[in-house]
Short mmCIF file of C-alpha atoms in Angstrom, two decimals:
data_model
loop_
_atom_site.label_atom_id
_atom_site.label_comp_id
_atom_site.label_asym_id
_atom_site.label_seq_id
_atom_site.Cartn_x
_atom_site.Cartn_y
_atom_site.Cartn_z
CA ILE A 202 58.14 -23.75 -11.50
CA ASP A 203 54.19 -23.26 -11.89
CA PHE A 204 52.99 -23.87 -8.29
CA ASP A 205 51.72 -20.75 -6.63
CA LYS A 206 49.51 -20.13 -3.56
CA SER A 207 46.19 -20.91 -5.22
CA SER A 208 47.47 -24.07 -6.77
CA LEU A 209 48.98 -25.39 -3.51
CA GLN A 210 45.55 -24.81 -1.86
CA GLN A 211 43.88 -26.69 -4.51
CA ILE A 212 46.17 -29.56 -3.75
CA ALA A 213 45.52 -29.30 -0.18
CA ASP A 214 41.87 -29.37 -0.90
CA ASN A 215 42.10 -32.43 -3.09
CA LEU A 216 44.11 -34.17 -0.36
CA ARG A 217 41.40 -33.46 2.08
CA SER A 218 38.82 -35.04 0.01
CA PRO A 219 40.85 -37.55 -2.12
CA GLY A 220 37.63 -39.59 -3.31
CA GLY A 221 37.40 -43.20 -4.16
CA ARG A 222 37.28 -46.04 -1.92
CA ILE A 223 39.83 -48.34 -0.37
CA PRO A 224 39.59 -51.95 1.29
CA ASN A 225 38.06 -51.80 4.60
CA PRO A 226 40.90 -52.28 7.09
CA ASP A 227 38.50 -53.67 9.92
CA PRO A 228 39.44 -57.32 10.39
CA ASN A 229 35.66 -57.98 11.08
CA ALA A 230 34.53 -56.39 7.97
CA ALA A 231 32.91 -58.58 5.29
CA ALA A 232 35.06 -59.87 2.58
CA GLY A 233 35.40 -57.27 -0.21
CA ALA A 234 34.01 -54.45 1.86
CA THR A 235 35.28 -50.99 1.27
CA ILE A 236 35.27 -47.56 2.95
CA PRO A 237 35.61 -43.95 1.67
CA ARG A 238 39.41 -43.19 1.10
CA PRO A 239 40.44 -41.11 4.23
CA PRO A 240 41.92 -37.59 3.85
CA PHE A 241 45.70 -37.13 3.63
CA VAL A 242 47.38 -34.87 6.11
CA PHE A 243 48.87 -31.66 4.46
CA GLY A 244 49.07 -29.24 7.34
CA ALA A 245 49.29 -25.42 7.01
CA LYS A 246 52.87 -25.30 8.16
CA SER A 247 53.87 -27.73 5.52
CA GLN A 248 51.73 -25.73 2.86
CA GLN A 249 53.75 -22.43 3.91
CA ARG A 250 57.09 -24.29 3.67
CA LEU A 251 56.33 -25.76 0.05
CA LEU A 252 55.04 -22.24 -1.03
CA ALA A 253 58.31 -20.59 0.19
CA ALA A 254 60.29 -23.18 -1.55
CA CYS A 255 58.48 -22.69 -4.76
CA ASP A 256 59.23 -18.86 -4.45
CA ILE A 257 62.95 -19.40 -3.93
CA VAL A 258 63.08 -21.89 -6.89
CA ARG A 259 61.81 -19.16 -9.00
CA TYR A 260 64.23 -16.82 -7.38
CA TYR A 261 67.28 -18.91 -8.08
CA GLU A 262 65.89 -19.31 -11.84
CA THR A 263 65.63 -15.41 -12.10
CA THR A 264 69.13 -14.92 -10.74
CA GLY A 265 70.77 -17.82 -12.84
CA ARG A 266 71.57 -20.05 -10.11
CA PRO A 267 71.43 -23.80 -10.10
CA LEU A 268 69.43 -25.67 -7.41
CA THR A 269 71.53 -27.56 -4.88
CA ALA A 270 70.93 -29.36 -1.65
CA ALA A 271 72.72 -26.60 0.14
CA ASN A 272 70.82 -23.71 -1.31
CA MET A 273 67.43 -25.54 -0.65
CA ARG A 274 68.09 -26.00 3.00
CA TRP A 275 65.44 -24.53 5.28
CA ALA A 276 67.65 -22.01 6.81
CA ALA A 277 68.32 -20.45 3.38
CA ILE A 278 64.66 -20.66 2.54
CA ARG A 279 63.61 -19.08 5.75
CA ASN A 280 65.86 -16.12 5.16
CA PHE A 281 64.71 -15.80 1.69
CA SER A 282 61.12 -15.89 2.77
CA ASP A 283 61.53 -12.93 5.15
CA GLN A 284 63.19 -10.65 2.56
CA TRP A 285 60.76 -11.79 -0.07
CA LYS A 286 57.68 -10.70 2.00
CA ALA A 287 59.43 -7.32 2.63
CA LEU A 288 59.95 -6.87 -1.13
CA LYS A 289 56.31 -7.81 -1.98
CA LYS A 290 54.95 -5.61 0.72
CA ARG A 291 57.09 -2.65 -0.67
CA LYS A 292 55.39 -3.33 -4.18
CA ASP A 293 51.86 -2.95 -2.39
CA GLU A 294 52.62 0.15 -0.78
CA ASP A 295 52.17 3.60 -2.41
CA GLU A 296 54.97 4.43 -4.65
CA PRO A 297 57.17 7.35 -3.80
CA GLU A 298 56.97 10.51 -5.80
CA VAL A 299 59.13 10.67 -8.86
CA PRO A 300 61.92 13.28 -8.42
CA LYS A 301 61.69 16.08 -10.91
CA ILE A 302 64.65 18.06 -12.42
CA THR A 303 64.47 21.48 -10.92
CA LYS A 304 66.65 24.38 -9.91
CA ALA A 305 67.17 23.06 -6.56
CA LEU A 306 67.68 19.66 -7.96
CA PRO A 307 69.96 20.08 -11.03
CA VAL A 308 70.27 17.26 -13.57
CA ILE A 309 73.55 15.97 -12.52
CA LYS A 310 72.26 15.32 -8.82
CA TRP A 311 68.91 14.29 -10.18
CA THR A 312 70.48 11.25 -11.90
CA GLU A 313 71.46 10.01 -8.39
CA ALA A 314 68.02 10.76 -6.91
CA PHE A 315 66.28 9.08 -9.83
CA THR A 316 68.41 6.04 -9.35
CA ASP A 317 67.50 5.83 -5.66
CA PHE A 318 63.79 6.12 -6.69
CA LEU A 319 64.04 3.09 -9.04
CA HIS A 320 65.65 1.19 -6.09
CA ARG A 321 62.30 1.95 -4.26
CA SER A 322 60.06 1.20 -7.02
CA VAL A 323 59.21 -2.44 -7.49
CA GLY A 324 58.09 -3.61 -11.01
CA VAL A 325 55.85 -6.34 -12.18
CA ARG A 326 58.57 -9.08 -11.77
CA ASN A 327 58.93 -8.02 -7.91
CA ILE A 328 62.23 -6.69 -8.83
CA PRO A 329 63.18 -3.09 -8.10
CA LEU A 330 63.12 -1.07 -11.39
CA ALA A 331 66.95 -0.25 -10.85
CA TYR A 332 67.56 -3.52 -12.67
CA VAL A 333 66.40 -1.93 -15.85
CA VAL A 334 69.06 0.71 -15.74
CA ARG A 335 72.31 -1.16 -14.16
CA GLU A 336 75.54 -0.71 -16.02
CA ASP A 337 75.73 -3.91 -17.59
CA THR A 338 72.91 -5.96 -19.27
CA ASN A 339 74.90 -9.25 -19.35
CA VAL A 340 75.16 -11.26 -16.10
CA PRO A 341 78.31 -12.58 -14.84
CA ASN A 342 78.60 -16.45 -14.91
CA PRO A 343 79.30 -18.30 -12.82
CA ALA A 344 77.34 -16.33 -10.04
CA PRO A 345 79.22 -15.21 -7.12
CA VAL A 346 79.18 -17.99 -4.23
CA LEU A 347 76.30 -17.91 -1.79
CA MET A 348 76.80 -17.10 1.79
CA ASN A 349 76.31 -19.96 4.23
CA ASN A 350 72.60 -20.55 4.61
CA MET A 351 71.75 -17.48 2.81
CA PRO A 352 70.11 -17.03 -0.67
CA HIS A 353 72.45 -14.35 -1.75
CA SER A 354 76.18 -13.71 -2.20
CA GLN A 355 78.19 -11.45 0.08
CA ASP A 356 78.93 -9.25 -2.86
CA HIS A 357 75.25 -8.41 -3.25
CA GLY A 358 74.18 -8.74 0.45
CA SER A 359 70.44 -9.24 -0.09
CA ILE A 360 68.10 -10.86 -2.48
CA GLU A 361 67.03 -7.40 -3.60
CA MET A 362 70.45 -6.40 -4.66
CA GLU A 363 70.93 -9.84 -6.24
CA LEU A 364 67.90 -9.62 -8.37
CA ILE A 365 69.02 -6.06 -9.53
CA ALA A 366 72.37 -7.28 -10.51
CA ARG A 367 71.32 -10.63 -11.94
CA ALA A 368 67.77 -10.70 -13.35
CA LEU A 369 67.90 -11.10 -17.12
CA HIS A 370 66.60 -8.22 -19.65
CA THR A 371 65.44 -11.17 -21.89
CA HIS A 372 62.45 -12.15 -19.64
CA PRO A 373 59.09 -11.49 -21.46
CA LEU A 374 57.97 -9.08 -18.61
CA TYR A 375 61.10 -6.96 -18.93
CA ARG A 376 59.38 -4.95 -21.48
CA ASP A 377 56.67 -3.89 -18.96
CA ASP A 378 59.18 -2.74 -16.56
CA ASN A 379 61.22 -1.00 -19.18
CA SER A 380 58.18 0.93 -20.23
CA ARG A 381 57.49 1.92 -16.60
CA VAL A 382 60.99 3.54 -16.55
CA TYR A 383 60.29 5.46 -19.64
CA PHE A 384 57.00 6.75 -18.14
CA LYS A 385 58.98 7.77 -15.00
CA LEU A 386 61.53 9.50 -16.97
CA GLU A 387 58.99 11.45 -19.01
CA GLU A 388 57.27 12.50 -15.88
CA ALA A 389 60.61 13.53 -14.28
CA THR A 390 61.57 15.66 -17.44
CA ARG A 391 58.29 17.03 -18.35
CA SER A 392 58.18 20.68 -19.38
CA THR A 393 61.92 20.91 -19.15
CA ALA A 394 64.73 21.29 -21.77
CA TYR A 395 65.76 17.63 -20.86
CA ALA A 396 62.61 16.24 -22.40
CA ALA A 397 64.05 16.42 -25.89
CA SER A 398 66.63 13.85 -24.78
CA ILE A 399 64.15 11.12 -24.43
CA LYS A 400 61.78 12.12 -27.32
CA PRO A 401 63.45 9.48 -29.69
CA TYR A 402 62.24 6.59 -27.37
CA GLN A 403 58.53 7.80 -26.96
CA ARG A 404 57.33 5.25 -29.51
CA THR A 405 59.18 2.27 -28.22
CA LYS A 406 58.90 3.29 -24.53
CA ASN A 407 62.57 2.01 -24.20
CA GLY A 408 63.23 3.45 -20.62
CA ARG A 409 66.73 1.93 -20.47
CA ALA A 410 67.76 3.58 -23.71
CA ALA A 411 66.27 7.09 -22.72
CA TRP A 412 68.06 6.78 -19.36
CA LEU A 413 71.33 6.09 -20.90
CA ALA A 414 70.85 9.02 -23.37
CA LEU A 415 70.08 11.50 -20.69
CA ARG A 416 72.88 10.45 -18.41
CA ARG A 417 75.32 10.45 -21.42
CA GLN A 418 74.37 13.99 -22.27
CA TYR A 419 74.03 15.53 -18.89
CA ALA A 420 75.79 13.29 -16.49
CA GLY A 421 78.86 12.05 -18.19
CA ASP A 422 82.26 11.93 -16.70
CA ASP A 423 82.96 15.44 -17.95
CA LYS A 424 79.97 16.65 -15.98
CA TRP A 425 81.01 15.01 -12.82
CA GLU A 426 84.60 16.34 -13.13
CA ALA A 427 83.37 19.95 -13.75
CA GLU A 428 81.05 19.54 -10.52
CA ILE A 429 83.98 18.29 -8.52
CA LYS A 430 86.29 21.13 -9.68
CA ARG A 431 83.54 23.65 -8.75
CA GLN A 432 83.25 22.21 -5.34
CA ASP A 433 86.94 21.94 -4.89
CA ASP A 434 87.43 25.61 -5.92
CA LEU A 435 84.70 26.55 -3.27
CA LEU A 436 86.90 24.80 -0.40
CA HIS A 437 90.04 26.56 -1.80
CA THR A 438 88.76 30.20 -2.66
CA ARG A 439 85.63 30.90 -0.81
CA VAL A 440 86.21 33.19 2.27
CA TRP A 441 84.10 34.40 5.13
CA LYS A 442 84.88 37.88 6.46
CA GLY A 443 82.03 38.37 8.79
CA GLN A 444 81.02 41.76 6.89
CA ASN A 445 77.41 40.76 5.78
CA ASN A 446 74.35 38.74 6.96
CA PHE A 447 76.07 35.48 5.82
CA THR A 448 76.55 33.80 9.13
CA LEU A 449 79.56 31.78 10.07
CA GLU A 450 77.29 28.68 10.65
CA ARG A 451 75.90 28.89 7.12
CA PHE A 452 79.58 29.23 5.75
CA ILE A 453 80.46 26.07 7.52
CA ALA A 454 77.53 24.24 6.28
CA GLN A 455 78.51 25.41 2.73
CA HIS A 456 82.01 23.87 3.18
CA ARG A 457 80.41 20.68 4.55
CA ASN A 458 77.88 20.48 1.56
CA ALA A 459 80.72 20.98 -0.92
CA TYR A 460 82.62 18.10 0.53
CA VAL A 461 79.46 15.88 0.43
CA SER A 462 79.11 16.79 -3.38
CA MET A 463 82.70 15.86 -3.91
CA GLN A 464 82.09 12.54 -2.28
CA ALA A 465 79.27 11.72 -4.60
CA CYS A 466 81.28 13.00 -7.64
CA ALA A 467 84.16 10.59 -6.50
CA GLU A 468 81.91 7.74 -7.00
CA HIS A 469 81.65 8.46 -10.81
CA VAL A 470 85.28 9.83 -11.52
CA GLU A 471 88.51 9.32 -10.13
CA PHE A 472 89.59 11.86 -7.47
CA GLN A 473 91.61 11.98 -4.33
CA LEU A 474 89.31 13.53 -1.55
CA PRO A 475 90.67 15.69 1.03
CA THR A 476 91.29 14.24 4.45
CA GLU A 477 89.40 15.50 7.61
CA HIS A 478 92.56 17.30 8.65
CA THR A 479 92.97 19.02 5.32
CA ARG A 480 89.41 20.06 5.18
CA VAL A 481 89.61 21.66 8.60
CA GLY A 482 92.59 23.46 7.42
CA TYR A 483 90.88 24.83 4.35
CA LEU A 484 87.91 26.06 6.57
CA LEU A 485 90.32 27.69 9.07
CA GLU A 486 92.19 29.51 6.32
CA ALA A 487 88.91 30.54 4.91
CA ILE A 488 87.73 32.29 8.09
CA GLN A 489 89.34 35.80 7.66
CA CYS A 490 87.56 37.63 10.53
CA SER A 491 89.18 38.74 13.61
CA ASP A 492 85.93 38.51 15.48
CA ALA A 493 83.94 35.35 14.22
CA GLY A 494 81.30 36.11 16.90
#
C-alpha cells in the first residue's frame, strides 16, 4: 500500500479545497445558479486512524499474513500503533555501542551479546537487524494464529518478534540491512584474530554469511559443550579453604556465575542443569574451612 503520512496530508488538503462548482441548493437561487464546491470533512482523528491502518497493512504484508475483517479491527490497529511508534522511536535514537570481542568478553559469550545488540539495532525496514541472522531464512506457512485483537501471535508475543521471525530475506531492502550487519561484525572483530573469518565476505558485504561463519567456527555445539564442561568442573572441583585473600563472598559469586554460564550454554546444547538443592550441596562441600569468617 502506497499511502504514507505526506500522501494522506495531500488528500486532506484536496478535500478541504475540492475545486469546481455545484448547483446552488438555495431554493430562492436563480435557475442554473452554482456555488463553489464546499470542503469535505476529513478530521485529524480520521487521518491518524487511516495512517495507522496503512501501516498495519504493510506490516501484515511483511509478515506474510492475509488481511481479514478480524485483524483489521480498530483494537488490533491501536495495539499495533502503540508498538510501532515505540519501534520507530528506537530507530531514531542513538544506536548502542557494538560489543567487541575481548578477553573480558570471549568470542563464545560475545555471540550472545552481539545477538542482543542486533535486537536493539533497527534497520532500514524498521525491523531489528536480528531478522538477518535468525536461524531459518524460510518463513513457516501458514503463520501462527493471531491473538485476539492483537497484531501478533502468542508464539512471538510482539510485533517486533513477529517481524524478526517472519520478515522475508527477498525484500529489496534486505541487502541494505545485511550489509549493516557485516559492518557491525567488521567493527566487532577489527584487530582480532577473528577478523579473518569474515574476510571472505568483505566484497559482497554478506553479513548473514559472515555471522554464520564466525559462529560455526568459534561458537558451534562443541564450543558450548566445552564451556559447559568447564563450568561444571568448577562447581565440582573448585574448593575454598580460606587461606588467602580470595574471600568467601568472591567464591560464592564464582559459583553463581558458573551456573549462569551453564544456563546460557544449555540454550545451545542439551544438558541437565543441577537443581537449586544440588547447587547448594556443591557449594557447601566446596567450603573446606573450619572458620569461614
